[in-house]
CSV table of C-alpha atoms in Angstrom, one decimal:
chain,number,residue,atom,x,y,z
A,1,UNK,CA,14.7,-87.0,-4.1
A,2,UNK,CA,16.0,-83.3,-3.3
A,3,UNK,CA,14.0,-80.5,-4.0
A,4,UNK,CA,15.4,-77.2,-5.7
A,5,UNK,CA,13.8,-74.0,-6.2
A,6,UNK,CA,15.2,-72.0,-9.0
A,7,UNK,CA,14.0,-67.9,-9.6
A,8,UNK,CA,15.0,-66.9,-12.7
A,9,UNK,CA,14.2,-70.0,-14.6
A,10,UNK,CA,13.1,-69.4,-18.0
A,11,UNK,CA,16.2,-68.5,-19.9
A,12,UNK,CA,19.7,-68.5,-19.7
A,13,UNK,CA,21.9,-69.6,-16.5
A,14,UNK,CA,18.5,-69.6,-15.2
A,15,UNK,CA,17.2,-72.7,-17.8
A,16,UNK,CA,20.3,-74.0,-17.5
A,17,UNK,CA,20.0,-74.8,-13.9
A,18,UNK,CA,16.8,-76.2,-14.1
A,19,UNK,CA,18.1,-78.4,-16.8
A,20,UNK,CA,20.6,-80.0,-15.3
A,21,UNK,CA,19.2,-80.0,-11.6
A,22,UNK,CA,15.8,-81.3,-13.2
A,23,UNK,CA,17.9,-85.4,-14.3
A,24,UNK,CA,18.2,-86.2,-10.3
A,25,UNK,CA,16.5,-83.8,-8.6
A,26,UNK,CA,12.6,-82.2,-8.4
A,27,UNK,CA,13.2,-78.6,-9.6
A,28,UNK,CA,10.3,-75.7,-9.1
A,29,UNK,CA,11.0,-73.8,-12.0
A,30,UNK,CA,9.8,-69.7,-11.2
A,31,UNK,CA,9.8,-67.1,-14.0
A,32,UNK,CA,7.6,-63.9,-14.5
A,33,UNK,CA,5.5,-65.1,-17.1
A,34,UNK,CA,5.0,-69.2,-17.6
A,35,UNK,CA,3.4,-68.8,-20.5
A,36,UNK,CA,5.4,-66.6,-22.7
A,37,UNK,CA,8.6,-69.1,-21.5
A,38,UNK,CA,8.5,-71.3,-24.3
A,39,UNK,CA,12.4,-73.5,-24.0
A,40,UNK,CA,11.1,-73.9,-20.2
A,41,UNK,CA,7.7,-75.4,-21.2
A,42,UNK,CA,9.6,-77.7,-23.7
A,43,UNK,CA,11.7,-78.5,-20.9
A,44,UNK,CA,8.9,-79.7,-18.7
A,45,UNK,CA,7.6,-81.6,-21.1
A,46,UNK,CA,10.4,-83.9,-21.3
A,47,UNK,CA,10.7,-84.3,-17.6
A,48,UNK,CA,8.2,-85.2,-15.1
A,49,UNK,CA,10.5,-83.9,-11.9
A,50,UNK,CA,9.6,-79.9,-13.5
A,51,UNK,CA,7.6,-78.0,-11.9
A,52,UNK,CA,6.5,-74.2,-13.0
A,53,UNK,CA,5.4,-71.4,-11.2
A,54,UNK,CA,4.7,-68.0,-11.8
A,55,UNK,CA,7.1,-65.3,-10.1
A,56,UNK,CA,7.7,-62.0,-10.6
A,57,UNK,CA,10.5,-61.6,-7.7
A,58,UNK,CA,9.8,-57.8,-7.6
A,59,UNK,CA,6.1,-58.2,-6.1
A,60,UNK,CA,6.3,-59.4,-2.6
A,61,UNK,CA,2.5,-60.2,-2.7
A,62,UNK,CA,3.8,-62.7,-5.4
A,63,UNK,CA,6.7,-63.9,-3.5
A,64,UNK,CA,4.5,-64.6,0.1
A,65,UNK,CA,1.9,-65.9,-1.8
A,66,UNK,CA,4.0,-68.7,-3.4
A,67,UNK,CA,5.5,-69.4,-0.3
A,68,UNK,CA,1.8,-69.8,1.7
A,69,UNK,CA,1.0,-72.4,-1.6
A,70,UNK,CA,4.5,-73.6,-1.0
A,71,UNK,CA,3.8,-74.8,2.7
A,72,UNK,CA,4.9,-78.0,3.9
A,73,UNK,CA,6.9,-78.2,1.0
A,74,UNK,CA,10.8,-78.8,1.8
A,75,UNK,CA,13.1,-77.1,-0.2
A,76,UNK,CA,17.0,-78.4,-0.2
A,77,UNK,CA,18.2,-76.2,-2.7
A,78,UNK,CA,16.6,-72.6,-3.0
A,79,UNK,CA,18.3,-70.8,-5.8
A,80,UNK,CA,18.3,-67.5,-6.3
A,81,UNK,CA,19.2,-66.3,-9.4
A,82,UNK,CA,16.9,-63.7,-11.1
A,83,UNK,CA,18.6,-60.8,-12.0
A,84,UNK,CA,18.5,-57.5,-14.2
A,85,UNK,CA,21.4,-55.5,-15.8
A,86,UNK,CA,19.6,-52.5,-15.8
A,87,UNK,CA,19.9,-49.6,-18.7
A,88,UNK,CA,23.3,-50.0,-20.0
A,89,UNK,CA,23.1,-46.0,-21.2
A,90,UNK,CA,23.0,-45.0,-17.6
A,91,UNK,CA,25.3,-47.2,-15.7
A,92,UNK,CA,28.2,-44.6,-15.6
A,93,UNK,CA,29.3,-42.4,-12.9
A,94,UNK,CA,28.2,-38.8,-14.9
A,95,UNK,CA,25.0,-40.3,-15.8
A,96,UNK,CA,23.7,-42.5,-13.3
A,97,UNK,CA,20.1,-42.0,-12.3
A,98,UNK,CA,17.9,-42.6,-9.0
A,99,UNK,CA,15.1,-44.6,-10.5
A,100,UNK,CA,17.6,-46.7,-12.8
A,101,UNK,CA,19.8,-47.4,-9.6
A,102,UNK,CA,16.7,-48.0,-7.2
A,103,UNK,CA,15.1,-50.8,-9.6
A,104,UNK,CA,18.2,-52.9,-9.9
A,105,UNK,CA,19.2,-52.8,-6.7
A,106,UNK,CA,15.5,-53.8,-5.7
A,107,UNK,CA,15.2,-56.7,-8.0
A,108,UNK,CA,19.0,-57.8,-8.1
A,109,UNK,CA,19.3,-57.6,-3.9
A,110,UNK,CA,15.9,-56.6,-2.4
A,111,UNK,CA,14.4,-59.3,-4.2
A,112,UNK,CA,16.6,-62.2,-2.9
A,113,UNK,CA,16.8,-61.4,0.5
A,114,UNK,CA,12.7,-61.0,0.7
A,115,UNK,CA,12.7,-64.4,-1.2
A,116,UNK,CA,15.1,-66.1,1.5
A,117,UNK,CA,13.5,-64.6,4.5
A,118,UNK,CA,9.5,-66.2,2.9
A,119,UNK,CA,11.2,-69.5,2.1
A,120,UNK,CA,13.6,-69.4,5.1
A,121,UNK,CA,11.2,-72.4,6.9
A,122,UNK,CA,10.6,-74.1,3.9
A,123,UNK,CA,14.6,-74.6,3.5
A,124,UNK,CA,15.0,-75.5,7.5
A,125,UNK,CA,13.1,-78.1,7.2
A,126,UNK,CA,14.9,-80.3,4.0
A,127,UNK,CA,17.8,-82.8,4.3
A,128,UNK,CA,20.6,-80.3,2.4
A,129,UNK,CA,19.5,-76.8,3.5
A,130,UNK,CA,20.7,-74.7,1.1
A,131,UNK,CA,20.5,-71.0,0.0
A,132,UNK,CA,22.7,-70.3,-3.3
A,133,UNK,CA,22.8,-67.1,-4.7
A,134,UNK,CA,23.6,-66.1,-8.1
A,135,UNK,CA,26.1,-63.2,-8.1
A,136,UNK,CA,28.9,-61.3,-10.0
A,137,UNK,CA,32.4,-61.0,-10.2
A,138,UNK,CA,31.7,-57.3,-10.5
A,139,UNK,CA,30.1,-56.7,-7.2
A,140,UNK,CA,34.1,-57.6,-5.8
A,141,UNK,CA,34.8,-54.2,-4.4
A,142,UNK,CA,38.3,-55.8,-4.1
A,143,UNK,CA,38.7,-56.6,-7.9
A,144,UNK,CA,36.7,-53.0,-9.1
A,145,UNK,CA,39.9,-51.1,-10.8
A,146,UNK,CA,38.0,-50.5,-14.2
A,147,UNK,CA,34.9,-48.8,-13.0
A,148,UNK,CA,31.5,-48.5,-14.9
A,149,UNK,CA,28.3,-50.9,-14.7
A,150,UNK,CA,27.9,-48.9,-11.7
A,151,UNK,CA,24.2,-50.2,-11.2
A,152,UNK,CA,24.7,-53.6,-11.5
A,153,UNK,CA,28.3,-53.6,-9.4
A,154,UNK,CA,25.9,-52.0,-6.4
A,155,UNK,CA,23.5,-54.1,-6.4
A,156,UNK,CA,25.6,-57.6,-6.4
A,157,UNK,CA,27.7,-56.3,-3.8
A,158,UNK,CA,24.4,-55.4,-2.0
A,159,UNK,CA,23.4,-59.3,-2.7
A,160,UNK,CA,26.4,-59.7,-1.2
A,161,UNK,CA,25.8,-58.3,2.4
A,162,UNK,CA,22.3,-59.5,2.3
A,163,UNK,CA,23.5,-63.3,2.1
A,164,UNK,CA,25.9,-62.5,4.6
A,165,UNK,CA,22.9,-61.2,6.8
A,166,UNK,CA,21.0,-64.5,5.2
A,167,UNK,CA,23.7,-66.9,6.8
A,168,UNK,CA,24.4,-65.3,10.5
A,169,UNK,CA,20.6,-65.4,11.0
A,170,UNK,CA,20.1,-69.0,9.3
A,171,UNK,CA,23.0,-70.6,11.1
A,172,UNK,CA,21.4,-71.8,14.1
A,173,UNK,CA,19.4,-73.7,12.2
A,174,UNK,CA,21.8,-75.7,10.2
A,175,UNK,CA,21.6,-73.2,6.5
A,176,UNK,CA,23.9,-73.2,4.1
A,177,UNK,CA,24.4,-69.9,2.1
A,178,UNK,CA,26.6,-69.5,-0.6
A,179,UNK,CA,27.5,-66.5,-3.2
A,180,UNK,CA,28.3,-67.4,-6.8
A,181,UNK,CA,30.3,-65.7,-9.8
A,182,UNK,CA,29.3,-67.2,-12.7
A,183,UNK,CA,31.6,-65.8,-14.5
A,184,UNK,CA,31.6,-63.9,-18.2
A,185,UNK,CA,29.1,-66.1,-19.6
A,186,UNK,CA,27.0,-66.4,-23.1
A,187,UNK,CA,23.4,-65.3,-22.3
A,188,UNK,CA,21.3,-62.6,-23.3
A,189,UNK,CA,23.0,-60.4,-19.9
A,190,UNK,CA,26.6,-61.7,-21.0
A,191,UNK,CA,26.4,-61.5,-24.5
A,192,UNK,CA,27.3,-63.9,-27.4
A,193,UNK,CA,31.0,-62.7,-27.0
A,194,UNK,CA,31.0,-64.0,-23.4
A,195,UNK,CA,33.6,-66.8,-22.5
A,196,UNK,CA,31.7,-69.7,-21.3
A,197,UNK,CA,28.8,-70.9,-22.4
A,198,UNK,CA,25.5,-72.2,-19.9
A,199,UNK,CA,26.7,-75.6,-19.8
A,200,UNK,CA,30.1,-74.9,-18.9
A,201,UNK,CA,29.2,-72.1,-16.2
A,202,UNK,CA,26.3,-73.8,-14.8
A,203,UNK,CA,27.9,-77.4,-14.6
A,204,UNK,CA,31.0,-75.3,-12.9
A,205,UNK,CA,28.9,-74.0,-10.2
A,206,UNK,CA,26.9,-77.1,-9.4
A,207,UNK,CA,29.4,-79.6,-9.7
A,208,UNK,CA,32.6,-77.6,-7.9
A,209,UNK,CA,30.7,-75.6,-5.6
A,210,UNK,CA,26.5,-76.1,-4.7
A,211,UNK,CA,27.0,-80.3,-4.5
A,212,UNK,CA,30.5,-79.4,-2.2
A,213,UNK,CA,28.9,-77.0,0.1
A,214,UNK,CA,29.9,-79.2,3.3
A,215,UNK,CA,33.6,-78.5,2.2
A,216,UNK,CA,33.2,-74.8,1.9
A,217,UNK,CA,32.6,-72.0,4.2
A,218,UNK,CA,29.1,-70.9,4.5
A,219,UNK,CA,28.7,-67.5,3.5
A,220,UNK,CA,31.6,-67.4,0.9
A,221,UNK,CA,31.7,-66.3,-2.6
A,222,UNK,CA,32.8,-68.6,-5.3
A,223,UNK,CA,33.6,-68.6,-8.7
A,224,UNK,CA,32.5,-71.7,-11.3
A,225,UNK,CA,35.8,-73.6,-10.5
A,226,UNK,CA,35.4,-73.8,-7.0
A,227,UNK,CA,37.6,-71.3,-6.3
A,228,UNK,CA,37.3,-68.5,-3.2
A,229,UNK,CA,36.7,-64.8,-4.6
A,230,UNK,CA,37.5,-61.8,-3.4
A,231,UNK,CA,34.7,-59.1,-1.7
């Protein structure tokens, strides 16, 4: 049985993941506060192949620590997919500020990059080696013509780069990265207006893109339907 690792994992796309991962594979289910997660616990309780661990993706003592408790554990599937939208009153060019910027861009593309370098031997040594990140049709540069979100837009298209980083190192050794865009969908980040619900979007990505990985180009950015996105 594979092994996923899912950041991110007690709400939203996040849950949805581990849902669905959880009927075939073992899933290590991370989130800031285990406790407090109450749909993930309920989860677990109805499937034995759930794990849970605490994470806060923004403390690197966190991060190496669960890796050193991690060890000798083989990871096929390590998913990265916690993510912040930051304060929506200062995401606009005119009223941006350092902090706001600095703390998005640390837990939206700091965050994942420190989190695939710790778990970077743990994901060598599975059968699928796979690092999948979570990312955003707004961090396209290509498909920017509306502006705003300015935050948010930086830091997936810094997530960007730092998977690209992720697969040139990794590629020796037989990784698999790949970038995803979601797309507009209906969680607490997307809103209830959103397009797609968590089913749809997360049974997109797994189905037309994480499970085909050996028919796509490592490195590449891909939306739900499988289809190629533009930087």
């Amino acid at each position: 049985m594979h092994t996923a690792l899912v950041t991110g994992a007690s709400r939203g796309m996040g849950l949805e993941f581990v849902r669905q991962l959880s009927t075939s594979w073992k899933v290590i289910a991370t989130c800031r506060e285990p406790s407090q997660a109450t749909e993930l616990l309920d989860l677990q309780s109805k499937c034995s192949n759930i794990t849970i661990e605490p994470l806060n993706v923004d403390d690197q003592e966190q991060i190496l620590g669960l890796a050193t408790k991690l060890a000798g554990t083989s990871i096929d599937l390590l998913l990265l997919n916690a993510a912040m939208k930051g304060n929506m009153e200062r995401q606009h060019f005119g009223n941006l500020g350092t902090e706001d910027i600095l703390q998005v861009l640390h837990t939206n593309a700091v965050a994942p990059l420190m989190i695939a370098q710790a778990f970077a031997e743990h994901v060598k040594s599975s059968q699928r080696k796979q690092i999948v990140c979570v990312s955003s049709g707004v961090g396209s540069i290509a498909d920017n013509t509306s502006g705003g979100m300015t935050q948010y837009r930086m830091s997936k298209a810094a997530l960007n780069m730092a998977m690209q980083e992720v697969k040139v190192k990794l590629k020796d050794s037989g990784v698999h990265v790949l970038c995803l865009v979601p797309g507009w969908v209906r969680t607490d980040m997307g809103g209830p207006k959103a397009r797609l619900s968590p089913e749809e979007a997360v049974e997109g990505m797994l189905n037309q893109v994480v499970h085909k990985y050996e028919t796509l180009v490592s490195g590449g950015l891909y939306d739900y339907a499988g289809k190629s996105f533009p930087w």
